[in-house]
GROMACS .gro file of C-alpha atoms in nm:
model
  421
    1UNK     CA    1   0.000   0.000   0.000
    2UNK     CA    2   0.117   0.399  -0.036
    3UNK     CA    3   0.312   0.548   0.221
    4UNK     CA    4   0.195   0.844   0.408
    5UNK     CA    5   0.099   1.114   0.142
    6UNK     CA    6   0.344   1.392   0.125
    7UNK     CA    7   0.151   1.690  -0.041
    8UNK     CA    8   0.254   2.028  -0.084
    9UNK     CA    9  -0.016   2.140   0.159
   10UNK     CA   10   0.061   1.873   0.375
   11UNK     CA   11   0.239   1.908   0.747
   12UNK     CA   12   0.481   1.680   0.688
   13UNK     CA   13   0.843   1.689   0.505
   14UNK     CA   14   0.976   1.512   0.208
   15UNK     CA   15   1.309   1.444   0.264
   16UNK     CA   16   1.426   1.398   0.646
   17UNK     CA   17   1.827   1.449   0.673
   18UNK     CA   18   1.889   1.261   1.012
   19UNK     CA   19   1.752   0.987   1.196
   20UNK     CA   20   1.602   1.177   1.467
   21UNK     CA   21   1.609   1.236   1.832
   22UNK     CA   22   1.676   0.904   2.025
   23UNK     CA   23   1.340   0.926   2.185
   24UNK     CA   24   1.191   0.847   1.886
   25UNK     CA   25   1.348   0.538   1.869
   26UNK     CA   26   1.328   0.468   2.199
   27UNK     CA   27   0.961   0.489   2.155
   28UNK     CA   28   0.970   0.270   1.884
   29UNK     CA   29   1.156   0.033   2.109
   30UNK     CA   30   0.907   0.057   2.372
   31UNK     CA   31   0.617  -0.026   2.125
   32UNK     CA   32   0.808  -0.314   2.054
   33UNK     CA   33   0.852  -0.455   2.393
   34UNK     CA   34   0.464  -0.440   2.470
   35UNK     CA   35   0.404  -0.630   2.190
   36UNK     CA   36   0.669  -0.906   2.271
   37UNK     CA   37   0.529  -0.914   2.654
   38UNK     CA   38   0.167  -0.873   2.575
   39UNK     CA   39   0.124  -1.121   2.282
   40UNK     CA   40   0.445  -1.328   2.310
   41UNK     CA   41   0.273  -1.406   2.685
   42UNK     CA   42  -0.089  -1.411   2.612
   43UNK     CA   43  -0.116  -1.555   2.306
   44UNK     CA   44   0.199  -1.731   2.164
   45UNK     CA   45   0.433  -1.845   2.499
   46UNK     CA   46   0.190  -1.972   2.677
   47UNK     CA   47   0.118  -2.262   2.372
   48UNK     CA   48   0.456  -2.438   2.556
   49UNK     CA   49   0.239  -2.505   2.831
   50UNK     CA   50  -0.044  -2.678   2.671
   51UNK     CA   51   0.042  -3.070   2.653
   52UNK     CA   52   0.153  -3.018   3.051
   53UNK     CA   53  -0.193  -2.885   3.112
   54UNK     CA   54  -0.370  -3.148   2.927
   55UNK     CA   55  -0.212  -3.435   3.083
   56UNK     CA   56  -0.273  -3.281   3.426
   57UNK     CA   57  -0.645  -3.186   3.320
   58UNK     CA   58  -0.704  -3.506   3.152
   59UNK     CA   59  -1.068  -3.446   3.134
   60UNK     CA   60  -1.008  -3.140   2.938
   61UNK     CA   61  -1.028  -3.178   2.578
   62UNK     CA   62  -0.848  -2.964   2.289
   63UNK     CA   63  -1.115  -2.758   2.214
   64UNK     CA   64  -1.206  -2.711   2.600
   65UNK     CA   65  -0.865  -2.553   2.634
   66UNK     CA   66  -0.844  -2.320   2.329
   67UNK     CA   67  -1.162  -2.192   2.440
   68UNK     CA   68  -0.976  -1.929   2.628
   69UNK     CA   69  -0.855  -1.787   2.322
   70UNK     CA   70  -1.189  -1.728   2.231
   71UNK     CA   71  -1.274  -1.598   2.528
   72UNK     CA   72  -0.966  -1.351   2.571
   73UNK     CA   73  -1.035  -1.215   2.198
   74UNK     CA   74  -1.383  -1.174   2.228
   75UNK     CA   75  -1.347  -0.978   2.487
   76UNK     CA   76  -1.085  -0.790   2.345
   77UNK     CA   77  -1.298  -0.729   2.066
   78UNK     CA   78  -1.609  -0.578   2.263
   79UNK     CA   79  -1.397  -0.352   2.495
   80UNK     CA   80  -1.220  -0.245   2.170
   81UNK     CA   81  -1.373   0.088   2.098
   82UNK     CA   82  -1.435   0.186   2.437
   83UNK     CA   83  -1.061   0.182   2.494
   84UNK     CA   84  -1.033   0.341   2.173
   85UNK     CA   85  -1.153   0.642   2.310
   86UNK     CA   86  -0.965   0.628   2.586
   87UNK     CA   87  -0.640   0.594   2.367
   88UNK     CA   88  -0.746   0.919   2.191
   89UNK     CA   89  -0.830   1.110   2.473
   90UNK     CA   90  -0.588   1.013   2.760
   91UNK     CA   91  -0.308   0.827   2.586
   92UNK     CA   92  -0.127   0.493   2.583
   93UNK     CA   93   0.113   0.531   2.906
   94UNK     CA   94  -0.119   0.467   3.184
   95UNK     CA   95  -0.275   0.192   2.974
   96UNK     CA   96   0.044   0.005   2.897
   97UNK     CA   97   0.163   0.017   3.305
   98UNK     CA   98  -0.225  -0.083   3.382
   99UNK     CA   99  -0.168  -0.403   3.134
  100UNK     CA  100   0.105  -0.471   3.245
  101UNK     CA  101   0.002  -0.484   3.639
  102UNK     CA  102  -0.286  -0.735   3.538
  103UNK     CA  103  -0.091  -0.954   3.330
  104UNK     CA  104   0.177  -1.015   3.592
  105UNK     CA  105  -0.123  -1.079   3.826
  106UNK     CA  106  -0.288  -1.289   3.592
  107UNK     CA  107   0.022  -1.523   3.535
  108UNK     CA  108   0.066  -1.562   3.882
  109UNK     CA  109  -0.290  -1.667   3.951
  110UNK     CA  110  -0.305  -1.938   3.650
  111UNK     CA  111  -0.008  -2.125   3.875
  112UNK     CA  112  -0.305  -2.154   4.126
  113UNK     CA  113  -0.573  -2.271   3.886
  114UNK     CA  114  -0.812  -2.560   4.015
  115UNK     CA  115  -1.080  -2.621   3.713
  116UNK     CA  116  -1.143  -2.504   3.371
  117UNK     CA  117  -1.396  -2.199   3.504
  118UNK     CA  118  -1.022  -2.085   3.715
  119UNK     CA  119  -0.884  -2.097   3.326
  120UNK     CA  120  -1.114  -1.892   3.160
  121UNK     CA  121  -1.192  -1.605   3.435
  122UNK     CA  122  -0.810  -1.518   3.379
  123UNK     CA  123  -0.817  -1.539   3.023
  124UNK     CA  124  -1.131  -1.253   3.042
  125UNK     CA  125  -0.854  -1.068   3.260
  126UNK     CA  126  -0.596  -1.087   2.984
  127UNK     CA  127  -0.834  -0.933   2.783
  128UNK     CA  128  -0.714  -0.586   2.949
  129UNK     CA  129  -0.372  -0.672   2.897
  130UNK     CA  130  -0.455  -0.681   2.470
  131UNK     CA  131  -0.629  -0.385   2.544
  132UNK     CA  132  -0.372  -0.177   2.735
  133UNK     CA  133  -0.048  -0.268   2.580
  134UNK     CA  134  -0.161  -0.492   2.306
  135UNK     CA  135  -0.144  -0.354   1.883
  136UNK     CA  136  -0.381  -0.076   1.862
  137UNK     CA  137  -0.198   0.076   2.144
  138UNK     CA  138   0.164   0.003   1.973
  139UNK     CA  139   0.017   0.107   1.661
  140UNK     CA  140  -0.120   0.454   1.777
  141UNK     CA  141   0.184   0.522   1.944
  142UNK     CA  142   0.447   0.471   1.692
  143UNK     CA  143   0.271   0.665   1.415
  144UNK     CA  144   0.223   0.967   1.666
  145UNK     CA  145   0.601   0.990   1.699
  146UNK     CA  146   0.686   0.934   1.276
  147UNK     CA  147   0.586   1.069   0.934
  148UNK     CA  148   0.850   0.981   0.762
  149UNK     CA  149   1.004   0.625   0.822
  150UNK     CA  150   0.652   0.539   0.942
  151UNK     CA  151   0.646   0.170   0.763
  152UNK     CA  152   0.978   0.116   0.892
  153UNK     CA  153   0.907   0.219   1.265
  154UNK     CA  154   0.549   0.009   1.241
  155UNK     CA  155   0.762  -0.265   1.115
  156UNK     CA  156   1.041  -0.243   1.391
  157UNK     CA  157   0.720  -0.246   1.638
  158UNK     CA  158   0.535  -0.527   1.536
  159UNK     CA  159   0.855  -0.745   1.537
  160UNK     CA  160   0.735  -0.744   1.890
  161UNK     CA  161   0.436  -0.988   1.813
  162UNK     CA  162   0.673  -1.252   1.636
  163UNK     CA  163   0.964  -1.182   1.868
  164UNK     CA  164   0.731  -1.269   2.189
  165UNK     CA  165   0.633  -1.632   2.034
  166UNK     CA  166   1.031  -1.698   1.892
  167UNK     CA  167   1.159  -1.592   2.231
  168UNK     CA  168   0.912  -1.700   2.513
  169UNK     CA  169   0.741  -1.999   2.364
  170UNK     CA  170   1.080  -2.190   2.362
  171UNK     CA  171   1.214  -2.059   2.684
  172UNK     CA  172   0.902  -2.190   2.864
  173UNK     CA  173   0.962  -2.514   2.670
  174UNK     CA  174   1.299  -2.536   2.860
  175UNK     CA  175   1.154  -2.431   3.177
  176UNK     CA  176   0.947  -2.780   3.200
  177UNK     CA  177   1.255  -2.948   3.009
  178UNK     CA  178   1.460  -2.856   3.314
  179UNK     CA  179   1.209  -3.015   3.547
  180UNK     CA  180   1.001  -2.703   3.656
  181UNK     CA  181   0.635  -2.812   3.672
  182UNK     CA  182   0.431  -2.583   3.436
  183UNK     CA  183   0.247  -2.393   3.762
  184UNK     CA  184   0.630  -2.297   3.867
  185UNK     CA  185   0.717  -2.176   3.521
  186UNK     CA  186   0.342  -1.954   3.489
  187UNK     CA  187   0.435  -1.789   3.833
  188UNK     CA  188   0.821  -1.741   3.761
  189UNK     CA  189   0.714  -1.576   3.405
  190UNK     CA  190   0.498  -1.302   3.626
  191UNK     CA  191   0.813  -1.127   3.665
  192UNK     CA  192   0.829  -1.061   3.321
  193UNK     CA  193   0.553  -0.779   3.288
  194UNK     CA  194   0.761  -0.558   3.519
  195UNK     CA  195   1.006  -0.474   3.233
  196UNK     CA  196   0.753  -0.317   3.039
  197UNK     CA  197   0.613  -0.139   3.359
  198UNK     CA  198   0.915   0.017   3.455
  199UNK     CA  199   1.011   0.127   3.088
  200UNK     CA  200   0.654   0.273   3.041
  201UNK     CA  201   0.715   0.446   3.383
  202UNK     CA  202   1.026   0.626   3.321
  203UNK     CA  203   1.089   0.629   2.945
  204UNK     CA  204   0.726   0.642   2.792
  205UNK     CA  205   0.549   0.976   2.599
  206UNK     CA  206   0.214   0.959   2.457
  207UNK     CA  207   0.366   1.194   2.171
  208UNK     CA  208   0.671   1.413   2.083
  209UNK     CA  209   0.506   1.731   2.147
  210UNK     CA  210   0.454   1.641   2.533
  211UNK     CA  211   0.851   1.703   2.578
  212UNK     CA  212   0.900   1.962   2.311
  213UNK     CA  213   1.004   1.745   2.011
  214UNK     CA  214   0.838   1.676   1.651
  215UNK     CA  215   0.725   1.402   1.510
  216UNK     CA  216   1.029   1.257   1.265
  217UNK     CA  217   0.968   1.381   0.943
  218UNK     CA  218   0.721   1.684   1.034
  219UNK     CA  219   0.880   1.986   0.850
  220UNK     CA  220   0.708   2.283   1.110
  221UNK     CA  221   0.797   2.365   1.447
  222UNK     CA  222   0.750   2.134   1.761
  223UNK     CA  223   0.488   2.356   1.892
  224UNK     CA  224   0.302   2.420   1.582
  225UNK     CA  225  -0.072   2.281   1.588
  226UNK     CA  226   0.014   2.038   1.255
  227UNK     CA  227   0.264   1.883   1.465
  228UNK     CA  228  -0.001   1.684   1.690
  229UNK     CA  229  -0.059   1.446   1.417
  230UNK     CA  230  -0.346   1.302   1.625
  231UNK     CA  231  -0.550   1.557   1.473
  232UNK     CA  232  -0.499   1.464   1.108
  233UNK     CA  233  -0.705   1.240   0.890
  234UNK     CA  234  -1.091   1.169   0.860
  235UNK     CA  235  -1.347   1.144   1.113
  236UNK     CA  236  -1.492   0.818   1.261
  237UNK     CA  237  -1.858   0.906   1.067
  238UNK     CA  238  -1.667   0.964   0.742
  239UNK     CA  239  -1.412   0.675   0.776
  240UNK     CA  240  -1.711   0.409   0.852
  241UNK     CA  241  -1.874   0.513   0.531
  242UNK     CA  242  -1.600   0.391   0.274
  243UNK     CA  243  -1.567   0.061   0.128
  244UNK     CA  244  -1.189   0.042   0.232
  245UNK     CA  245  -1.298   0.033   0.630
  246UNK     CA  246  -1.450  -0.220   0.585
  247UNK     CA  247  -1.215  -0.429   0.351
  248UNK     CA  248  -0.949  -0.394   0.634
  249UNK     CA  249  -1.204  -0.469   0.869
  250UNK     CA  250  -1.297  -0.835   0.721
  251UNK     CA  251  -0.974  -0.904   0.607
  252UNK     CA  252  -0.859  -0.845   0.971
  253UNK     CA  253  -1.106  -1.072   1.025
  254UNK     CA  254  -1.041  -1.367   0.799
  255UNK     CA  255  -0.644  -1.382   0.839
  256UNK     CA  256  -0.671  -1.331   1.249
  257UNK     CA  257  -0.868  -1.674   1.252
  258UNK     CA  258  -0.592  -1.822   1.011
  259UNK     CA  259  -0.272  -1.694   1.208
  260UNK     CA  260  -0.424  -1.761   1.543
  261UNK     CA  261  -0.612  -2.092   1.512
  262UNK     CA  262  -0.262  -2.194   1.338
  263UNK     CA  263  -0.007  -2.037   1.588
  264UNK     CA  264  -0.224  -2.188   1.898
  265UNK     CA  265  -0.258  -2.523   1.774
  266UNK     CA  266   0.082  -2.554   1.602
  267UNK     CA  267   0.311  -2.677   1.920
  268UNK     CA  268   0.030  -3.009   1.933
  269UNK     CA  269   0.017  -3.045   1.563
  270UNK     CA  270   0.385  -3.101   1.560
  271UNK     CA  271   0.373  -3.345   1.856
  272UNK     CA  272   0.146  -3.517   1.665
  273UNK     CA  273   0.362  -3.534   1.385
  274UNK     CA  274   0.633  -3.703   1.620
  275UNK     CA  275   0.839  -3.407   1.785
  276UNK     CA  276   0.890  -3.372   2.133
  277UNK     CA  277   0.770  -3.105   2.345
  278UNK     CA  278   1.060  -2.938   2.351
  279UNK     CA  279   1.131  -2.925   1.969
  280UNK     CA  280   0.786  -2.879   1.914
  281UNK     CA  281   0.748  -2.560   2.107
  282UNK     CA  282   1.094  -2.448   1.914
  283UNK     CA  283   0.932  -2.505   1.607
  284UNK     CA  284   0.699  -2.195   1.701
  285UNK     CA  285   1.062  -2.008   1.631
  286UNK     CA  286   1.034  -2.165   1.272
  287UNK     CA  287   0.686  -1.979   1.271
  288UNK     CA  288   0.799  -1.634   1.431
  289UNK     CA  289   1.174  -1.556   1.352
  290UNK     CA  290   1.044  -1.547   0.960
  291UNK     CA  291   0.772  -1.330   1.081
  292UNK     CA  292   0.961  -1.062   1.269
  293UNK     CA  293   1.240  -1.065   0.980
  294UNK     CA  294   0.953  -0.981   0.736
  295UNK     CA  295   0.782  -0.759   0.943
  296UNK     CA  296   1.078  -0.525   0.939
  297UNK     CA  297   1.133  -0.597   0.575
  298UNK     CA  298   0.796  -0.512   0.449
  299UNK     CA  299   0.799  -0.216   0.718
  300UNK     CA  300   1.132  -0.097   0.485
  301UNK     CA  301   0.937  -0.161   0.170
  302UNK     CA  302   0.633   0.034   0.242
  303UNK     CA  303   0.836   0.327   0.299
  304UNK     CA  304   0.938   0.274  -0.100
  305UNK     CA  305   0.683   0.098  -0.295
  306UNK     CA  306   0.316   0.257  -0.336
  307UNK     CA  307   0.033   0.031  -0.478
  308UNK     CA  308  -0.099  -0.300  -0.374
  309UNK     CA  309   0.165  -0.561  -0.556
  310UNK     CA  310   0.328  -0.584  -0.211
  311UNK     CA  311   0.032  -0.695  -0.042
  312UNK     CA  312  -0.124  -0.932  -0.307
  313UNK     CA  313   0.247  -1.127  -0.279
  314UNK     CA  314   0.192  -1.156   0.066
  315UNK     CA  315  -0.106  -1.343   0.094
  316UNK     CA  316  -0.095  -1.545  -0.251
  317UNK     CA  317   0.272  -1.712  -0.106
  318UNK     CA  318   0.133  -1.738   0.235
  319UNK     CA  319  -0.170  -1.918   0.092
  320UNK     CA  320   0.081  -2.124  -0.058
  321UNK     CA  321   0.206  -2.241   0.242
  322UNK     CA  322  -0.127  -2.333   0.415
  323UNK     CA  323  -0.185  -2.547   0.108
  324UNK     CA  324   0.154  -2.701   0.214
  325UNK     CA  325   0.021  -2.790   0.549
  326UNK     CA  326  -0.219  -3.013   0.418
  327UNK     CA  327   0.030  -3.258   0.274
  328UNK     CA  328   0.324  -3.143   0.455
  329UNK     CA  329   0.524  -3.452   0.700
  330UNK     CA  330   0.785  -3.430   0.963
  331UNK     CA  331   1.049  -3.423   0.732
  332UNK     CA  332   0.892  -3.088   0.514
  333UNK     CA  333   0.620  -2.928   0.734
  334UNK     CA  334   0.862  -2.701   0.860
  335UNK     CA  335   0.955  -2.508   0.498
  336UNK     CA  336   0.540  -2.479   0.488
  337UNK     CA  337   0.550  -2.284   0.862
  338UNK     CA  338   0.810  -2.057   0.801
  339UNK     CA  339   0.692  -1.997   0.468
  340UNK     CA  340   0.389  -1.907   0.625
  341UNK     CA  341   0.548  -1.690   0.913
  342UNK     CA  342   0.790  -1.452   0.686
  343UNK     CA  343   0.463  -1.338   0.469
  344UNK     CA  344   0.218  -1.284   0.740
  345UNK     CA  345   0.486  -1.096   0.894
  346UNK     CA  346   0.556  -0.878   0.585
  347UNK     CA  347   0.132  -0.855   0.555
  348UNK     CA  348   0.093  -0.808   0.941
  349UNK     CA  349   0.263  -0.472   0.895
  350UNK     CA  350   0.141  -0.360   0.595
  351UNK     CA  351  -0.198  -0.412   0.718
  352UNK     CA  352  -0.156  -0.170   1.036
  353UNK     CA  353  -0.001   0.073   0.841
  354UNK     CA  354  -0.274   0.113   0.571
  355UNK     CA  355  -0.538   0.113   0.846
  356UNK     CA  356  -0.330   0.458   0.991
  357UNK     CA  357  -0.222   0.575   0.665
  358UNK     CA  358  -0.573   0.520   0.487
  359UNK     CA  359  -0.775   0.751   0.709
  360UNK     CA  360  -0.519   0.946   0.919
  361UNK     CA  361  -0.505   0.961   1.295
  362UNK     CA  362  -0.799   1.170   1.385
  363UNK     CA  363  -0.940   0.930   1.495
  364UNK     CA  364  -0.779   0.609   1.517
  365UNK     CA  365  -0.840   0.467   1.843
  366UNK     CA  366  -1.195   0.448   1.752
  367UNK     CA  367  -1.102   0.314   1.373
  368UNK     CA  368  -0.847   0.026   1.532
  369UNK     CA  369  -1.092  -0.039   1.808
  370UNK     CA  370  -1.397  -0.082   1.573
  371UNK     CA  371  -1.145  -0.350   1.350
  372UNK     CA  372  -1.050  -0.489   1.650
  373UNK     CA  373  -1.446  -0.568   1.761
  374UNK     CA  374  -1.393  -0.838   1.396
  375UNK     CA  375  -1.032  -0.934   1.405
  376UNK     CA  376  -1.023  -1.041   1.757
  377UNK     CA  377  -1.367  -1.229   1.742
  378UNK     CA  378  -1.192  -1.410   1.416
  379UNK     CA  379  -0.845  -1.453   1.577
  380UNK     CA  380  -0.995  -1.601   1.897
  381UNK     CA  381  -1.296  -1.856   1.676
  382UNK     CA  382  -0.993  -1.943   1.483
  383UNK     CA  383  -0.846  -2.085   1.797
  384UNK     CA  384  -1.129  -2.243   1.942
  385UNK     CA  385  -1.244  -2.372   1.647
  386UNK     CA  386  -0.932  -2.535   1.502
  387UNK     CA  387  -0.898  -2.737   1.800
  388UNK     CA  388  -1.286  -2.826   1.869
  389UNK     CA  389  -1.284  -2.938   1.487
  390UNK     CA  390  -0.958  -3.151   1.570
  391UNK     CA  391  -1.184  -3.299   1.859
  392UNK     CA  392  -1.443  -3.395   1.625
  393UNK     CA  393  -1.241  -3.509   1.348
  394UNK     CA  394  -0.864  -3.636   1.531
  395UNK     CA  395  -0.672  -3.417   1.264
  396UNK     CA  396  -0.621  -3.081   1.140
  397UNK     CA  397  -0.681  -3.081   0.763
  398UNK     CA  398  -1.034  -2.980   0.783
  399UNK     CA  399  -0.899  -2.644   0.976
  400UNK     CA  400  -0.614  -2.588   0.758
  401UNK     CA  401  -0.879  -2.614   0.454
  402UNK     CA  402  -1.090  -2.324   0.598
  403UNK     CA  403  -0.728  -2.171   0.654
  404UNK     CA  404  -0.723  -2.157   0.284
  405UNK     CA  405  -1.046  -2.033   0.210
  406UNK     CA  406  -1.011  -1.756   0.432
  407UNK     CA  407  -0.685  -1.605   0.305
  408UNK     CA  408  -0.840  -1.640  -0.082
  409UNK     CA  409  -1.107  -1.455   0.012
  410UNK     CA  410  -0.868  -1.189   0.194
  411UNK     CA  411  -0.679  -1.137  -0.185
  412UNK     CA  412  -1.021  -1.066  -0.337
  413UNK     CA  413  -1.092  -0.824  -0.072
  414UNK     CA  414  -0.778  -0.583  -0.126
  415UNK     CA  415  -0.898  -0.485  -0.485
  416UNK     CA  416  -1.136  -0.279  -0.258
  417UNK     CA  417  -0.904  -0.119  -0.044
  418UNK     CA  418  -0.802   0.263  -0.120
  419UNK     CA  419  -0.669   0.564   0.031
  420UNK     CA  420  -0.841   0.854   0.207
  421UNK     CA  421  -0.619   1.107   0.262
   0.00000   0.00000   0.00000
């Protein structure tokens, strides 16, 4: 997709001769740590622990499990705009030490879980924690601080998402390989969220102008009124009305339930192929070190290529890979997963950028919130439903089929995407 527009009676510059002050990097930084903490511990990590819970739970059945997913993304999804104000009016740095608060809490209470209702009450709390320090948040953040460079800084950011599941996932792994029972490794990984807490608390600005800086890129003075960006861009009413919104919206939508229902159920898919636990929960790397090196790549290239080629290559290949799974072995399935991971990473990006860049940031909280009310409620049914239709059917090619369907539908749907501003 285009890169921010750069018009004459635009407020931003076309050429930027230096790199910035380090705070906007540091920002970008920041961004990315939420996203590595938030996700890498809600979402992605925490797959390590599943065959541990399952044999202690042995009543519990695949589907029962996931069903927190669903249960942490729908909620996500329905609080979504309503925090979406709040990240418009108040900013993200009291959300992001809030989330971070409840998800340390929340990982120390699942150590302490007794039954499945124990499971999913703190899986409605880590719904807060998506909220608070989660992607809209990162998102909102990083493009208040950069015009120009904004791909690349998005790009940097999101690494955060793949970096959480290629870093955590396996280090929990190791945890339980080293003996620790999987309670002991939920309550030592509580510590965790107080990284991000104490860089929020000390390092963190909602936006450059709060210490006296510009956003990177912005040609007019710090204190000028252009150089809020937050004020730029269309209004909710307007940006609801146009067939693009909605594009983004759905195709949110479809390639959430793909990425999710695959990343959640891949660690047991592979240990049903015949890896261990350990190697099995590394193979989530295989998934997310692709993903992070093409969500920095395709951050790079959005800053230089306009149009929608970019985009269409990312999901045709990906779709490729899905096809892959279905008649993929132990011996190949892992060129099909990081095939997979380095295009969604590349479209991941691309994706959040065109959902700023399309409509501006006038209002984007409510914009990210409102796709967030259809992504999450398709990220979380694609991981309860991929395992409830393994329960029903004892494999996974039936869910990597709809995997395929979805993403087609999702290349159909960017002929219809256009910018606003």
């Amino acid at each position: 997709m285009q890169s921010v527009s750069e018009t004459s009676d635009s407020p931003v510059s076309n050429e930027g001769k230096r790199m910035g002050h380090p705070m906007h990097w540091i920002t970008v930084f920041i961004a990315m740590m939420c996203l590595l903490i938030s996700n890498g511990m809600v979402i992605t990590g925490i797959t390590a622990f599943d065959s541990a819970m399952l044999t202690e739970f042995s009543d519990w059945s695949r589907g029962d499990l996931k069903m927190r997913g669903l249960i942490t993304l729908a909620l996500t999804g329905l609080l979504a705009p309503f925090v979406g104000i709040l990240i418009d009016k108040i900013g993200v740095k009291f959300l992001v030490m809030v989330g971070a608060v409840v998800l340390s809490a929340c990982f120390y209470a699942y150590g302490n879980i007794r039954d499945i209702s124990d499971l999913y009450l703190i899986h409605a709390a880590f719904s807060i924690v998506l909220l608070a320090c989660g992607l809209n948040v990162a998102v909102i953040l990083v493009s208040n601080w950069f015009v120009k460079l904004r791909g690349t800084a998005i790009g940097i950011a999101v690494v955060g998402t793949s970096l959480g599941g290629a870093v955590l996932a396996p280090l929990f792994g190791s945890w339980m390989a080293d003996d620790m029972t999987w309670r002991e490794g939920m309550q030592l990984a509580a510590l965790i969220p107080s990284a991000l807490f104490l860089l929020a608390l000390f390092l963190l600005r909602n936006r450059p102008t709060d210490i006296g800086l510009k956003p990177f890129g912005f040609s007019g003075e710090a204190h000028a009124p252009e150089a809020d960006l937050s004020q730029h861009g269309l209004t909710y009413k307007e940006a609801i009305k146009t067939r693009s919104f909605w594009s983004i919206a759905f195709i949110a939508m479809f390639t959430f339930y793909t990425i999710m229902g695959f990343q959640a159920n891949l660690v047991l898919h592979l240990m049903d192929l015949g890896f261990t636990l350990q190697s099995a929960a590394a193979g989530l790397s295989v998934l997310f070190v692709p993903a992070l090196i093409g969500k920095f790549l395709f951050g790079l290239v959005a800053d230089k290529i306009t149009g929608k080629r970019v985009l269409y290559t990312n999901l045709l290949l990906m779709l490729t890979g899905l096809i892959g799974m279905l008649f993929a072995d132990k011996d190949n399935v892992l060129i099909a997963i990081g095939l997979i991971g380095f295009m969604w990473g590349g479209f991941y990006t691309l994706l959040q950028l065109n959902a700023v860049n399309n409509f501006g940031l006038k209002a984007s909280g409510k914009l990210l919130g409102t796709i967030t009310v259809l992504d999450a409620f398709g990220g979380g049914l694609g991981i309860y439903a991929t395992g409830a239709i393994y329960d029903a059917y004892g494999s996974y090619q039936n869910a990597f089929m709809i995997f395929c369907v979805l993403v087609a539908l999702s290349v159909i749907l960017i002929s219809q995407v256009k910018k606003h501003v």
